[in-house]
Amino acid sequence: MIKINPSEITPEKLFFSRRTFLAGLGTVVAGAVLLNGCGTEETAPPPAPAPPAAAPEPPPLEPTSYDAIISYNNFYEFSLSKEGVAALAQDFKTSPWSVEVGGLVKRPQTFAIEDLLKQFPPEEKIYRHRCVEGWSMVIPWDGFPLSRLLKAVEPQSNARYVRFVTLLDPEQMPGQNGGVLDWPYQEGLRLDEAMHDLTLMATGIYGKPILPQNGAPLRLVVPWKYGFKSIKSIVKIELTEEMPPTTWALAAPHEYGFYANVNPGVDHPRWSQSTERRIGDLSRQPTLPFNGYAEEVAYLYEGMDLTRFF
Ligand SMILES: Nc1nc2c(c(=O)[nH]1)N[C@H]1C(S)=C(S)[C@@H](COP(=O)(O)O)O[C@H]1N2
Ligand SMILES: [Mo]
């Protein structure tokens, strides 16, 4: 993964021109290598047979525009319309905000959001985001690994799962006055998934504080799972022994499972999951197993029937 220091990415224009430059540089370097090979034609051995087709490489991570990331959102507490969330969420109060971390831990604590940010300074992580609906983005998050927070509260030996809960506040969140889901929105991970290096608590996007429509002030990001696992505006984190109920599995158990790992080979009952539309692109592209993170996370599911544990 390309590592870019958050301080290098403002303003956004510069970010893009720098990336375009780097991408161009890659081509030049590759071209130079190729040229070197051709330059030794006289002594070169006859051309080798074409190598067997390799597994498809994940496409490069070209971040989605900031504008698209903050104006095309799923956040049912505000609206079912992706284009309608941002306006309805613009006055959402994210300060004061505290997050209660408890359950099966030795040191339960309630953190003010400012203290969390001080204790766990955010770093940039550029991740693919794949919604179960078949669209995707690439998002330059700022955040800290959830594992750091969990280690601070010291999980007890019988803790096996982590449960996350969104704020319940129907006055601020109009969608919570009814709708298709049970409120508050809740999600869960197995403890080893929660402790994985890729699992992020996000506090920013493109080096700016995360906006309400994206889950301010603190949201989960699990890049190898469908987007609905990445719960927004978290107020409570609880370690449990039993698998916690999750909002979408409660609403439609045959369509949304607990694991929800991105899997192009297992279709949603009502549509294919084999391709996705990257927001900003015209054509669709293949969806990758574990959303392109198989090398990092497949070991977590060894021996499990991944078609069953959607
Ligand atoms: N609390 C809460 N979290 C949520 C949702 C939601 O409706 N409520 N939607 C989920 C879905 S389906 C997706 S795809 C992502 C969208 O995140 P984004 O709007 O930042 O792209 O948030 C997830 N987290
Ligand atoms: Mo989603």
Short mmCIF file of C-alpha atoms in Angstrom, two decimals, residues 84-256:
data_model
loop_
_atom_site.label_atom_id
_atom_site.label_comp_id
_atom_site.label_asym_id
_atom_site.label_seq_id
_atom_site.Cartn_x
_atom_site.Cartn_y
_atom_site.Cartn_z
CA GLY A 84 -29.83 13.73 0.68
CA VAL A 85 -27.71 12.71 3.66
CA ALA A 86 -25.14 15.55 3.62
CA ALA A 87 -27.66 18.40 3.88
CA LEU A 88 -29.70 16.71 6.62
CA ALA A 89 -26.55 15.92 8.61
CA GLN A 90 -24.81 19.27 8.32
CA ASP A 91 -25.84 20.53 11.78
CA PHE A 92 -25.29 17.21 13.54
CA LYS A 93 -23.62 17.91 16.90
CA THR A 94 -20.37 15.97 17.26
CA SER A 95 -19.05 17.91 20.24
CA PRO A 96 -19.21 17.15 23.11
CA TRP A 97 -18.90 13.45 22.21
CA SER A 98 -17.80 10.52 24.27
CA VAL A 99 -17.34 6.84 23.58
CA GLU A 100 -17.99 4.24 26.25
CA VAL A 101 -15.73 1.18 25.99
CA GLY A 102 -16.73 -1.67 28.28
CA GLY A 103 -18.10 -5.17 28.61
CA LEU A 104 -15.56 -7.95 29.07
CA VAL A 105 -12.53 -5.72 29.68
CA LYS A 106 -10.31 -5.17 32.69
CA ARG A 107 -10.24 -1.37 32.36
CA PRO A 108 -13.61 -0.04 31.15
CA GLN A 109 -13.33 3.63 30.18
CA THR A 110 -15.37 6.45 28.73
CA PHE A 111 -13.25 8.54 26.37
CA ALA A 112 -13.95 12.11 25.31
CA ILE A 113 -13.31 12.25 21.56
CA GLU A 114 -10.52 14.84 22.03
CA ASP A 115 -8.71 12.49 24.42
CA LEU A 116 -9.01 9.57 22.01
CA LEU A 117 -7.37 11.67 19.29
CA LYS A 118 -4.58 12.72 21.65
CA GLN A 119 -3.96 9.22 22.90
CA PHE A 120 -4.11 7.63 19.42
CA PRO A 121 -2.86 10.16 16.84
CA PRO A 122 -4.40 9.44 13.43
CA GLU A 123 -2.41 8.17 10.46
CA GLU A 124 -3.48 8.03 6.82
CA LYS A 125 -4.78 4.76 5.30
CA ILE A 126 -6.01 4.62 1.71
CA TYR A 127 -8.63 1.85 1.50
CA ARG A 128 -11.04 0.47 -1.05
CA HIS A 129 -14.66 0.78 0.09
CA ARG A 130 -17.21 -1.65 -1.41
CA CYS A 131 -20.89 -1.19 -0.66
CA VAL A 132 -23.03 -4.33 -0.80
CA GLU A 133 -25.20 -2.45 -3.33
CA GLY A 134 -22.45 -2.73 -5.97
CA TRP A 135 -20.72 0.66 -5.94
CA SER A 136 -17.28 1.45 -4.58
CA MET A 137 -14.83 4.23 -3.75
CA VAL A 138 -11.22 4.61 -2.68
CA ILE A 139 -11.05 6.67 0.49
CA PRO A 140 -7.97 8.27 2.10
CA TRP A 141 -8.96 7.89 5.74
CA ASP A 142 -7.21 9.31 8.76
CA GLY A 143 -7.55 7.18 11.84
CA PHE A 144 -5.99 4.81 14.33
CA PRO A 145 -6.03 1.02 14.51
CA LEU A 146 -8.91 -0.23 16.66
CA SER A 147 -6.40 -2.66 18.22
CA ARG A 148 -4.72 0.25 20.03
CA LEU A 149 -7.95 1.24 21.75
CA LEU A 150 -8.82 -2.37 22.60
CA LYS A 151 -5.38 -3.00 24.09
CA ALA A 152 -5.80 0.10 26.27
CA VAL A 153 -8.94 -1.34 27.90
CA GLU A 154 -7.42 -4.86 28.21
CA PRO A 155 -9.88 -7.49 26.92
CA GLN A 156 -10.65 -10.31 29.37
CA SER A 157 -9.76 -13.83 28.27
CA ASN A 158 -13.41 -14.76 27.65
CA ALA A 159 -14.03 -11.81 25.26
CA ARG A 160 -14.65 -13.15 21.74
CA TYR A 161 -16.59 -10.41 19.93
CA VAL A 162 -16.78 -6.63 19.78
CA ARG A 163 -20.10 -4.83 19.52
CA PHE A 164 -20.43 -1.25 18.22
CA VAL A 165 -23.40 1.09 18.67
CA THR A 166 -24.29 4.35 16.87
CA LEU A 167 -25.79 7.35 18.66
CA LEU A 168 -29.55 7.19 19.28
CA ASP A 169 -30.99 10.70 18.91
CA PRO A 170 -34.19 10.91 16.84
CA GLU A 171 -34.30 14.68 17.28
CA GLN A 172 -31.07 15.07 15.36
CA MET A 173 -31.42 12.00 13.17
CA PRO A 174 -34.78 12.19 11.41
CA GLY A 175 -34.50 8.65 10.01
CA GLN A 176 -34.61 7.26 13.55
CA ASN A 177 -38.29 8.24 13.84
CA GLY A 178 -39.23 5.23 11.75
CA GLY A 179 -37.85 3.51 8.71
CA VAL A 180 -36.74 0.03 7.87
CA LEU A 181 -34.10 -0.54 10.54
CA ASP A 182 -34.08 -1.00 14.32
CA TRP A 183 -32.32 1.85 16.10
CA PRO A 184 -29.70 2.40 17.27
CA TYR A 185 -27.65 0.91 14.41
CA GLN A 186 -25.34 -1.76 15.76
CA GLU A 187 -22.54 -3.82 14.30
CA GLY A 188 -20.06 -6.45 15.40
CA LEU A 189 -16.74 -8.10 14.68
CA ARG A 190 -14.98 -11.17 15.96
CA LEU A 191 -12.23 -10.06 18.35
CA ASP A 192 -9.46 -11.22 15.99
CA GLU A 193 -11.02 -9.23 13.12
CA ALA A 194 -11.25 -6.20 15.40
CA MET A 195 -7.58 -6.59 16.38
CA HIS A 196 -6.39 -6.86 12.75
CA ASP A 197 -4.00 -4.12 11.59
CA LEU A 198 -6.31 -3.06 8.74
CA THR A 199 -9.27 -2.38 11.07
CA LEU A 200 -9.46 1.34 11.58
CA MET A 201 -11.27 3.85 13.76
CA ALA A 202 -11.58 6.75 11.31
CA THR A 203 -11.58 10.37 12.41
CA GLY A 204 -10.73 12.15 9.15
CA ILE A 205 -10.77 12.02 5.34
CA TYR A 206 -8.19 13.67 3.06
CA GLY A 207 -6.51 15.18 6.13
CA LYS A 208 -9.69 17.03 7.20
CA PRO A 209 -11.87 16.13 10.20
CA ILE A 210 -14.51 13.60 9.19
CA LEU A 211 -17.88 15.22 8.35
CA PRO A 212 -21.23 14.13 9.83
CA GLN A 213 -22.38 12.40 6.62
CA ASN A 214 -19.32 10.12 6.77
CA GLY A 215 -19.82 9.18 10.43
CA ALA A 216 -18.32 11.96 12.54
CA PRO A 217 -16.67 12.07 14.90
CA LEU A 218 -15.67 8.40 14.97
CA ARG A 219 -16.57 5.53 12.65
CA LEU A 220 -15.35 2.02 12.05
CA VAL A 221 -13.64 1.02 8.77
CA VAL A 222 -13.21 -2.67 7.89
CA PRO A 223 -12.01 -2.53 4.27
CA TRP A 224 -12.37 -6.25 3.41
CA LYS A 225 -16.05 -6.32 4.40
CA TYR A 226 -19.13 -4.81 2.76
CA GLY A 227 -19.62 -1.17 3.74
CA PHE A 228 -22.54 -1.73 6.10
CA LYS A 229 -20.11 -3.25 8.64
CA SER A 230 -18.32 0.13 8.87
CA ILE A 231 -20.66 1.65 11.45
CA LYS A 232 -20.80 5.44 11.83
CA SER A 233 -20.95 7.92 14.73
CA ILE A 234 -20.06 5.37 17.41
CA VAL A 235 -20.93 6.02 21.07
CA LYS A 236 -20.42 2.55 22.53
CA ILE A 237 -17.98 -0.33 22.10
CA GLU A 238 -18.62 -3.49 24.10
CA LEU A 239 -16.64 -6.72 24.31
CA THR A 240 -18.83 -9.81 24.55
CA GLU A 241 -18.62 -13.58 24.69
CA GLU A 242 -21.59 -14.16 22.36
CA MET A 243 -21.85 -13.03 18.74
CA PRO A 244 -23.68 -9.68 18.89
CA PRO A 245 -26.79 -9.02 16.81
CA THR A 246 -26.22 -6.69 13.86
CA THR A 247 -28.74 -4.24 12.40
CA TRP A 248 -28.78 -5.50 8.82
CA ALA A 249 -28.85 -9.17 9.82
CA LEU A 250 -31.86 -8.40 12.06
CA ALA A 251 -33.62 -6.61 9.19
CA ALA A 252 -32.93 -9.22 6.47
CA PRO A 253 -31.11 -12.30 7.82
CA HIS A 254 -30.99 -14.05 4.43
CA GLU A 255 -29.38 -11.07 2.73
CA TYR A 256 -26.87 -9.69 5.24
#
